[in-house]
Coordinates of C-alpha atoms in Angstrom, one line a residue:
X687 CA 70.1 59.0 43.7
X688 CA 72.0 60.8 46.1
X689 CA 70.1 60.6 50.0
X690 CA 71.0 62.5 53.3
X691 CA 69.8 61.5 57.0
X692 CA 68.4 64.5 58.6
X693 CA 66.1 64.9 61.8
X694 CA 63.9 67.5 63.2
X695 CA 61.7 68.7 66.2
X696 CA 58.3 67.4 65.4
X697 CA 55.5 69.7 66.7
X698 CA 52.3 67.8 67.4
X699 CA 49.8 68.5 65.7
X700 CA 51.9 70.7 63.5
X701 CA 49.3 72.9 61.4
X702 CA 51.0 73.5 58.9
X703 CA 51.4 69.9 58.1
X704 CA 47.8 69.2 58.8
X705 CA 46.6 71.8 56.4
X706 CA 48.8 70.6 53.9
X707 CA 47.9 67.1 54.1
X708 CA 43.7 67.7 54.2
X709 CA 44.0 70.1 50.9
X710 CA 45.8 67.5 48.8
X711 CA 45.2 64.0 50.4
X712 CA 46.1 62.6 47.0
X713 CA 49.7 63.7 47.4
X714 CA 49.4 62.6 51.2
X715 CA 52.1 60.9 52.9
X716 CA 52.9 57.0 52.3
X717 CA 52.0 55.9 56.0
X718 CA 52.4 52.1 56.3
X719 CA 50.2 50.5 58.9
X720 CA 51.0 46.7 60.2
X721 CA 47.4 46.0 61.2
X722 CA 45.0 43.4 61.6
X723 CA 41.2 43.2 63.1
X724 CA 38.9 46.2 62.9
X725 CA 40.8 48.4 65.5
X726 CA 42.2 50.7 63.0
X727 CA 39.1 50.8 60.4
X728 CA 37.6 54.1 62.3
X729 CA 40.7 55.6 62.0
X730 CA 41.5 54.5 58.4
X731 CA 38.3 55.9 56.8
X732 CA 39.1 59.2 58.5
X733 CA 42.5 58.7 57.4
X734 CA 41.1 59.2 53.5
X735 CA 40.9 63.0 54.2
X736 CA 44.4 63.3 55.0
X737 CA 46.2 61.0 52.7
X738 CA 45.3 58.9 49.6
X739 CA 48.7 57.3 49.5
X740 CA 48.5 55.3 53.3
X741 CA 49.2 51.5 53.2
X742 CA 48.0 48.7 55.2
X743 CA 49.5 45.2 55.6
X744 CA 47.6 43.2 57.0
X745 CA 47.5 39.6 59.0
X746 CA 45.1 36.8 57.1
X747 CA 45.3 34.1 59.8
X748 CA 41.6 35.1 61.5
X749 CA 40.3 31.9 62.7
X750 CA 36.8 33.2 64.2
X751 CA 33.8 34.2 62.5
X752 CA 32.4 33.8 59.4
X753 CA 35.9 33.9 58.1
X754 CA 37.1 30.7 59.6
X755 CA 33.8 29.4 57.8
X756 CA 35.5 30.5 54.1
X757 CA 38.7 29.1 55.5
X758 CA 37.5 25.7 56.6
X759 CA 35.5 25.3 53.1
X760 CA 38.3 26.5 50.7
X761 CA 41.0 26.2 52.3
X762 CA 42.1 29.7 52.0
X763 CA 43.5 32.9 53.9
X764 CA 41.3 34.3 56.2
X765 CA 39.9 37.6 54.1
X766 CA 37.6 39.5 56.7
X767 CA 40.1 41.8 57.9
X768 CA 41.0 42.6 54.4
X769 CA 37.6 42.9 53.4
X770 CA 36.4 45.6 56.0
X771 CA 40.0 47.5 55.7
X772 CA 39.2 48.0 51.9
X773 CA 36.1 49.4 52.8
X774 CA 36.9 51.7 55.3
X775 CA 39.2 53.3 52.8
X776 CA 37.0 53.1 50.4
X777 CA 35.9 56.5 48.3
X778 CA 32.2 57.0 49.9
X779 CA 31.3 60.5 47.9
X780 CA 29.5 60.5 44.5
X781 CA 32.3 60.1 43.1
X782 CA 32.9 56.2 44.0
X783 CA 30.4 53.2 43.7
X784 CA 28.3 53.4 47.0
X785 CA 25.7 50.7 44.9
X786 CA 28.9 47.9 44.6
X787 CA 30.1 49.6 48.5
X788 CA 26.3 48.1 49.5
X789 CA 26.9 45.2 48.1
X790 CA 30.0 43.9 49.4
X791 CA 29.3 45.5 53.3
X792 CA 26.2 43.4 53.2
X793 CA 26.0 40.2 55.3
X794 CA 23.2 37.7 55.6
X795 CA 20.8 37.9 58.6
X796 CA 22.2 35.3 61.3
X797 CA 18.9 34.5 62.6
X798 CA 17.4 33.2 59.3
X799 CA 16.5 29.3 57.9
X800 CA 18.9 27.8 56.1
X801 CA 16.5 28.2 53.0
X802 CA 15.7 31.5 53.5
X803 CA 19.8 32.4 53.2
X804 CA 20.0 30.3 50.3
X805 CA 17.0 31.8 48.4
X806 CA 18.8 35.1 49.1
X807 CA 22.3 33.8 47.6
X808 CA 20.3 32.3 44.4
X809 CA 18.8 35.9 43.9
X810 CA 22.1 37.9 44.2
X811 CA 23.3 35.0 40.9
X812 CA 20.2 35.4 39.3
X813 CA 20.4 39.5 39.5
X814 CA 17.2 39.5 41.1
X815 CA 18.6 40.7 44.5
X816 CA 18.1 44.6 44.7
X817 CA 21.5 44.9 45.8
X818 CA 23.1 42.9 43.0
X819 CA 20.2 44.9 40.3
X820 CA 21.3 48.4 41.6
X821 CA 25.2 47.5 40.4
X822 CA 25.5 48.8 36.7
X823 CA 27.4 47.1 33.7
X824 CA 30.1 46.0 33.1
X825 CA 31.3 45.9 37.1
X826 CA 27.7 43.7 37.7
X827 CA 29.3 41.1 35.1
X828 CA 32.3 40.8 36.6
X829 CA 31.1 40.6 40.4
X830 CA 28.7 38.0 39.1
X831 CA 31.6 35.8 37.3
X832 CA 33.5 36.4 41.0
X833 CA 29.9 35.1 43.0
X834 CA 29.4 32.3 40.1
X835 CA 33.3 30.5 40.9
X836 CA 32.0 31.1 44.8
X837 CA 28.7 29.4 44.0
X838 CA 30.6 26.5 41.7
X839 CA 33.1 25.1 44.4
X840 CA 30.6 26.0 47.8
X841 CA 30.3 22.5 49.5
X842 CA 26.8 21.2 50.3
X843 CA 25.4 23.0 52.9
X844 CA 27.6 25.8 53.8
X845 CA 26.3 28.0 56.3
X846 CA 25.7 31.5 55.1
X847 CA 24.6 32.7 57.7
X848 CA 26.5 36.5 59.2
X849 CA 28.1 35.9 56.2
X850 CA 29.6 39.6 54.4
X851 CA 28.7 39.5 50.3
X852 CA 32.4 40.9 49.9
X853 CA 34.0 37.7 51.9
X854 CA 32.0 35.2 49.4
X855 CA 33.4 37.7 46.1
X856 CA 36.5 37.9 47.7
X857 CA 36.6 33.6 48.0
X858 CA 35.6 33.4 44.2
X859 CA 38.0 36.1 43.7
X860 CA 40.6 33.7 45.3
X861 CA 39.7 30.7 43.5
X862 CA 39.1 32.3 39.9
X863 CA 42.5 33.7 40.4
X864 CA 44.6 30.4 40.9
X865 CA 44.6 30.8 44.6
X866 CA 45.8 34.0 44.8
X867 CA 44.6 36.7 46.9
X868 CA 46.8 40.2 45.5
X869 CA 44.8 40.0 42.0
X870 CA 41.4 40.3 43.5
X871 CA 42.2 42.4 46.2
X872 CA 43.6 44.7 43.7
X873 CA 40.3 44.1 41.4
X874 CA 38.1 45.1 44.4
X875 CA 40.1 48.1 45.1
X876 CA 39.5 49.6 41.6
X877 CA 35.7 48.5 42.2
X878 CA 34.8 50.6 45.8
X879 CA 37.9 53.6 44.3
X880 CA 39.9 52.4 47.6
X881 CA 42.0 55.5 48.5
X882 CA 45.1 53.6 49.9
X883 CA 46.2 50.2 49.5
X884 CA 45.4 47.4 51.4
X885 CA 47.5 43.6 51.0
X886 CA 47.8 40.4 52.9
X887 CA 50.9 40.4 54.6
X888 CA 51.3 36.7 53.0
X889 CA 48.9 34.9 50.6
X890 CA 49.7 31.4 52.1
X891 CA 46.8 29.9 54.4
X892 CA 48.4 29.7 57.6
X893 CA 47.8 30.3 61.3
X894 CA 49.2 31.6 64.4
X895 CA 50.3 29.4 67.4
X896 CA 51.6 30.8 70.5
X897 CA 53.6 29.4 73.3
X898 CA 52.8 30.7 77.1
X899 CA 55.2 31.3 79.8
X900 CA 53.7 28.1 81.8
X901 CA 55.1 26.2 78.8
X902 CA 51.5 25.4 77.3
X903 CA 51.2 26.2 73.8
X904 CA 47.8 27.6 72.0
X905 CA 47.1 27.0 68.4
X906 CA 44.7 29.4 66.4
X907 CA 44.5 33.6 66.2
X908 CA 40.5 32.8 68.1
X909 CA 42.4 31.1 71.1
X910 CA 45.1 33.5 71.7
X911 CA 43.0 36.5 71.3
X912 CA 40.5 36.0 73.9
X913 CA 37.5 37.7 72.9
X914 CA 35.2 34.6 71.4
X915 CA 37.1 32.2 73.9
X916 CA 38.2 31.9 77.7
X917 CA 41.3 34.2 77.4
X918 CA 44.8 32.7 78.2
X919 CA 45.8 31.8 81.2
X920 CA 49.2 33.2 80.9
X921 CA 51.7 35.4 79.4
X922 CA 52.6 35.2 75.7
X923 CA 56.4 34.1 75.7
X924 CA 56.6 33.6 72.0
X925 CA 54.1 33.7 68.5
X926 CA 55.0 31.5 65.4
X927 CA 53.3 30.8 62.2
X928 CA 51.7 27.3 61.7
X929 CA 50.1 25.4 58.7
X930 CA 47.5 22.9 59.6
X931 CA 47.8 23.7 62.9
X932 CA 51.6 22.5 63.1
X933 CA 54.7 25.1 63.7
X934 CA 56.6 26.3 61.2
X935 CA 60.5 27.4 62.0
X936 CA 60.6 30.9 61.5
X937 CA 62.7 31.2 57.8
X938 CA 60.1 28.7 56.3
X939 CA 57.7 31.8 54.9
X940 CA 58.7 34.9 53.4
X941 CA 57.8 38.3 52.8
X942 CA 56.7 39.1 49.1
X943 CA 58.8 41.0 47.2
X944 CA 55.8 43.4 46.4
X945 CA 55.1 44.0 50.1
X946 CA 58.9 44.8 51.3
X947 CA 58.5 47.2 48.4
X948 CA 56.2 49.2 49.8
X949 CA 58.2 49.2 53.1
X950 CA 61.2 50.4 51.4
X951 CA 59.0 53.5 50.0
X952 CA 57.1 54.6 53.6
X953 CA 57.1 57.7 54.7
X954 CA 56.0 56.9 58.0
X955 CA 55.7 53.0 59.8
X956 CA 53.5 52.5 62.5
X957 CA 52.7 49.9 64.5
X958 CA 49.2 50.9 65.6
X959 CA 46.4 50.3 68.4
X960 CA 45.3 46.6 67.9
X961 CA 45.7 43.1 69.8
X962 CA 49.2 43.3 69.9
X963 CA 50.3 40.0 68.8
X964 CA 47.8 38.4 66.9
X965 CA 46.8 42.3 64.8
X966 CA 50.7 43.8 65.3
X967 CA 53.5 41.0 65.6
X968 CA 52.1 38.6 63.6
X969 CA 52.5 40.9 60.5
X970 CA 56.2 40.8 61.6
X971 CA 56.6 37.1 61.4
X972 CA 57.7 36.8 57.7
X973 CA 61.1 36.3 57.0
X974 CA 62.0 40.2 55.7
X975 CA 59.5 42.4 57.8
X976 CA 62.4 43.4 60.4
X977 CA 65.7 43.8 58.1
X978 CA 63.2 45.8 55.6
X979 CA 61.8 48.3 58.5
X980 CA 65.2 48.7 60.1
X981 CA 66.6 49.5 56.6
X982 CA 63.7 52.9 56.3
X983 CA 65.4 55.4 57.6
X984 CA 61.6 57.3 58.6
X985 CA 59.9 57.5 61.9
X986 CA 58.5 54.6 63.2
X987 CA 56.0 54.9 65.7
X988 CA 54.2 52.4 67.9
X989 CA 50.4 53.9 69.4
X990 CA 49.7 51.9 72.3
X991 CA 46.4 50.4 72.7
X992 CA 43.9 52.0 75.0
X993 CA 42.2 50.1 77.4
X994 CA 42.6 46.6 78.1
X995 CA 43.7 43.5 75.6
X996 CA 43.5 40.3 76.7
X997 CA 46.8 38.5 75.2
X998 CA 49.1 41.1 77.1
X999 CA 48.3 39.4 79.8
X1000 CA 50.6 40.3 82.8
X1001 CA 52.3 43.0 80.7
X1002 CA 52.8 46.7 81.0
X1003 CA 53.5 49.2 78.2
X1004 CA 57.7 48.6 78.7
X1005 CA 56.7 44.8 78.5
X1006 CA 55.1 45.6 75.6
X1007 CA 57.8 47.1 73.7
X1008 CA 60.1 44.3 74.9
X1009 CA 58.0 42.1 72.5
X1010 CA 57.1 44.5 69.6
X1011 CA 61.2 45.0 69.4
X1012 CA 61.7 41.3 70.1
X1013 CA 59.9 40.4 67.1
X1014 CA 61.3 42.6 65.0
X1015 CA 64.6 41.8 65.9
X1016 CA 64.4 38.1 65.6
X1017 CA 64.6 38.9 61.7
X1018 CA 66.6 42.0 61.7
X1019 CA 69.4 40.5 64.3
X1020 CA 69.2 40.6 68.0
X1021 CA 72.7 43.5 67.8
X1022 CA 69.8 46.1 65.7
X1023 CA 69.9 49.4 67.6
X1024 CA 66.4 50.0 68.6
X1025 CA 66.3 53.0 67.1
X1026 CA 66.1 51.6 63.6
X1027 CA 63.2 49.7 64.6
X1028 CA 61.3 51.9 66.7
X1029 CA 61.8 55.9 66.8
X1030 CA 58.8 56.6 69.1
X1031 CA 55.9 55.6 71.3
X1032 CA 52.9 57.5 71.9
X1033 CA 49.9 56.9 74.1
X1034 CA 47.1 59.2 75.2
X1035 CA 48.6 61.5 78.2
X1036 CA 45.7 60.4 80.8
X1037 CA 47.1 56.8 80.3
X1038 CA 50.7 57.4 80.6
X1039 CA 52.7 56.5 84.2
X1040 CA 56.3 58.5 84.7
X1041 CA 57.6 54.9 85.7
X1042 CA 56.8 53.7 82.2
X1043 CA 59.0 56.4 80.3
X1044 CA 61.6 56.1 82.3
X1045 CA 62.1 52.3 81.9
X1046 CA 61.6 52.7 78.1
X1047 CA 64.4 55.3 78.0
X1048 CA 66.8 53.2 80.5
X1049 CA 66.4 50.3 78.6
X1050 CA 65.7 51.4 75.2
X1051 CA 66.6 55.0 74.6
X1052 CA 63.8 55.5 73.2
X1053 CA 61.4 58.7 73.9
X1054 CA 57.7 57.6 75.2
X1055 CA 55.3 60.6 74.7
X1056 CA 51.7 61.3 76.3
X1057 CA 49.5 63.7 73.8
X1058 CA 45.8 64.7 74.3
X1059 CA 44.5 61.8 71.4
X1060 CA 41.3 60.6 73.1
X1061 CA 37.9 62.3 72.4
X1062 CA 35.5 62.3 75.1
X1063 CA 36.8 61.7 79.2
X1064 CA 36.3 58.3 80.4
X1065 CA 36.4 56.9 76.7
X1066 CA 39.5 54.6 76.0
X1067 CA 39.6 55.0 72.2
X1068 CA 41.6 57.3 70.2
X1069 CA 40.1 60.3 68.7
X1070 CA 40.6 59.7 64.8
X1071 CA 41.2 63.0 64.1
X1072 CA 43.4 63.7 66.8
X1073 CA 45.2 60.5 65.7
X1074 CA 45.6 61.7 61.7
X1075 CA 46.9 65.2 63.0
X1076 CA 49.9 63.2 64.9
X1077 CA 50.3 60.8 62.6
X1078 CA 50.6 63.4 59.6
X1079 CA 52.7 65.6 62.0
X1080 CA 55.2 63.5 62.6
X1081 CA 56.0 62.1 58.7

């Protein structure tokens, strides 16, 4: 196969493209997403009407929430994220399986006894649950024999409370399947007709550590991230991957053949709004990520994240490229033009400073562009619609 580098002038939105892209989202564009948290779900289940094709890797190291409950008892990924993801780009319409899509977004009442939860878990095994009885054959067998391995290796007295159904099928997924997370994630995508595909960057059950500039170093995604802790006290100098809670050197884990796969075949690669280390970076950790993305010869596009985010602490938007092309070039070599890493970053226009493109140029050469992405003024979230019509535009 013969190839040929080309570029163009991307007009944003471009219509054409657009119109293209919403009238046959099944032959949509391959956009790769290296995500984490729930920042991108809103964006993702509008995504559905302009692409069927999008991918999403996505970080497992969550250590808040009910996931870290599933992690502690199992010793397994984190598989919230993952979870929610799949069911943003889930098929909705007629045509899917809203009865199994109720089932796995449910969660269990947090203010409830502890007997109350586990009369509600024995009803979902016993088909008794409403939920669980609306599900037809054979996909009710095989959710059950999913919920049953859950059921046969829960430890006395696990908490259920908040708890999603989808995490505790998802965790008997895991353990049916020889503690491997691809083959149910790729079973529960077939369930809810997921229009994309969504994988765990790794399928090992590690963490995230991080190292401050004061020299203190924070183990766990919870601590870093600063939303169900005290945030930190100072700048992130450096992230690392950890297994019971101690560091791993950087070549010890490595990306899965099946994942720099689907990097090789992206149309588009964006790194998009999120916490930027523990939802963005630490997707780029693996040994791989960065000599596979600088290898695509596509656009590659970071979306800053609107409003404030508690680990960029002390950081501005050129700071932040710093360390998104930092951590990609840790793998791919610290010589890789920037250019092969990063083609582009966009931000909503009421956000952007003149000072900030000029220092991305100087020391990057790379363009920095304001467009009108937010919906209402005063709002600092991107406008999903606005944000499919760039991304689309610019494949």
């Amino acid at each position: 196969m013969s190839q040929l580098h080309i570029s163009r002038i991307a007009e944003i939105p471009d219509e054409l493209r657009v119109a293209r892209a919403r009238s046959l989202p099944g032959l949509g564009p391959r956009l790769l997403f290296f995500s984490g948290g729930s920042a991108l779900n809103g964006i993702s289940r509008r995504l559905k009407a302009y692409t069927h094709n999008s991918i999403h890797l996505m970080t497992p190291f969550d250590s808040g929430g009910s996931s870290q409950v599933l992690r502690t008892a199992f010793d397994m990924p984190a598989v919230g994220d993952l979870r929610s993801r799949l069911m943003a780009l889930a098929d909705e319409s007629d045509l899917g399986q809203p009865d199994i899509f109720a089932l796995f977004t449910h969660r269990f009442p947090v203010g409830a006894s502890r007997a109350k939860l586990e009369r509600e878990f024995a009803a979902l095994l016993d088909t008794t649950h409403p939920l669980m009885d609306a599900v037809s054959q054979p996909m009710r067998s095989l959710i059950l024999s999913h919920l049953r391995a859950f059921a046969a290796h829960c430890p006395q007295g696990f908490d259920f409370a908040g708890a999603s159904v989808g995490n505790l099928i998802l965790a008997g997924g895991y353990l049916t399947h020889d503690r491997a997370l691809e083959p149910v994630l790729f079973i529960m995508s077939k369930m809810v007709a997921v229009q994309g595909t969504v994988r765990s960057i790794i399928d090992s059950n590690l963490g995230l550590g991080a190292v401050l500039a004061d020299g203190q170093t924070v183990v766990g995604q919870r601590e870093i991230t600063g939303k169900e802790v005290p945030p930190i006290a100072a700048p992130i100098r450096e992230l690392f991957l950890t297994r019971d809670g101690a560091r791993l050197e950087r070549n010890a884990v490595k990306l899965p053949k099946r994942n720099r796969r689907l990097i090789e075949r992206a149309d588009l690669i964006c790194y998009p709004p999120g916490s930027l280390f523990t939802s963005v970076i630490a997707n780029l950790l693996p040994r791989g990520v960065g000599r596979s993305v600088a290898q695509r010869a596509v656009p590659k596009v970071y979306f800053t994240s609107l409003g404030a985010d508690p680990e960029c602490l002390g950081m501005d938007l050129p700071d932040q490229v710093r360390a998104l092309l930092a951590a990609l070039r840790a793998d791919a070599g610290q010589d890789c033009p920037a250019d092969r890493l990063l083609t582009a970053v966009v931000c909503d226009k009421r956000g952007l400073r003149d000072a900030d493109v000029r220092r991305i140029h100087d020391d990057h050469g790379l363009p920095c562009v304001g467009l009108d992405l937010c919906g209402a003024e005063g709002i600092a979230r991107y406008d999903p619609a606005r944000f499919c019509d760039a991304l689309v535009s610019l494949v």
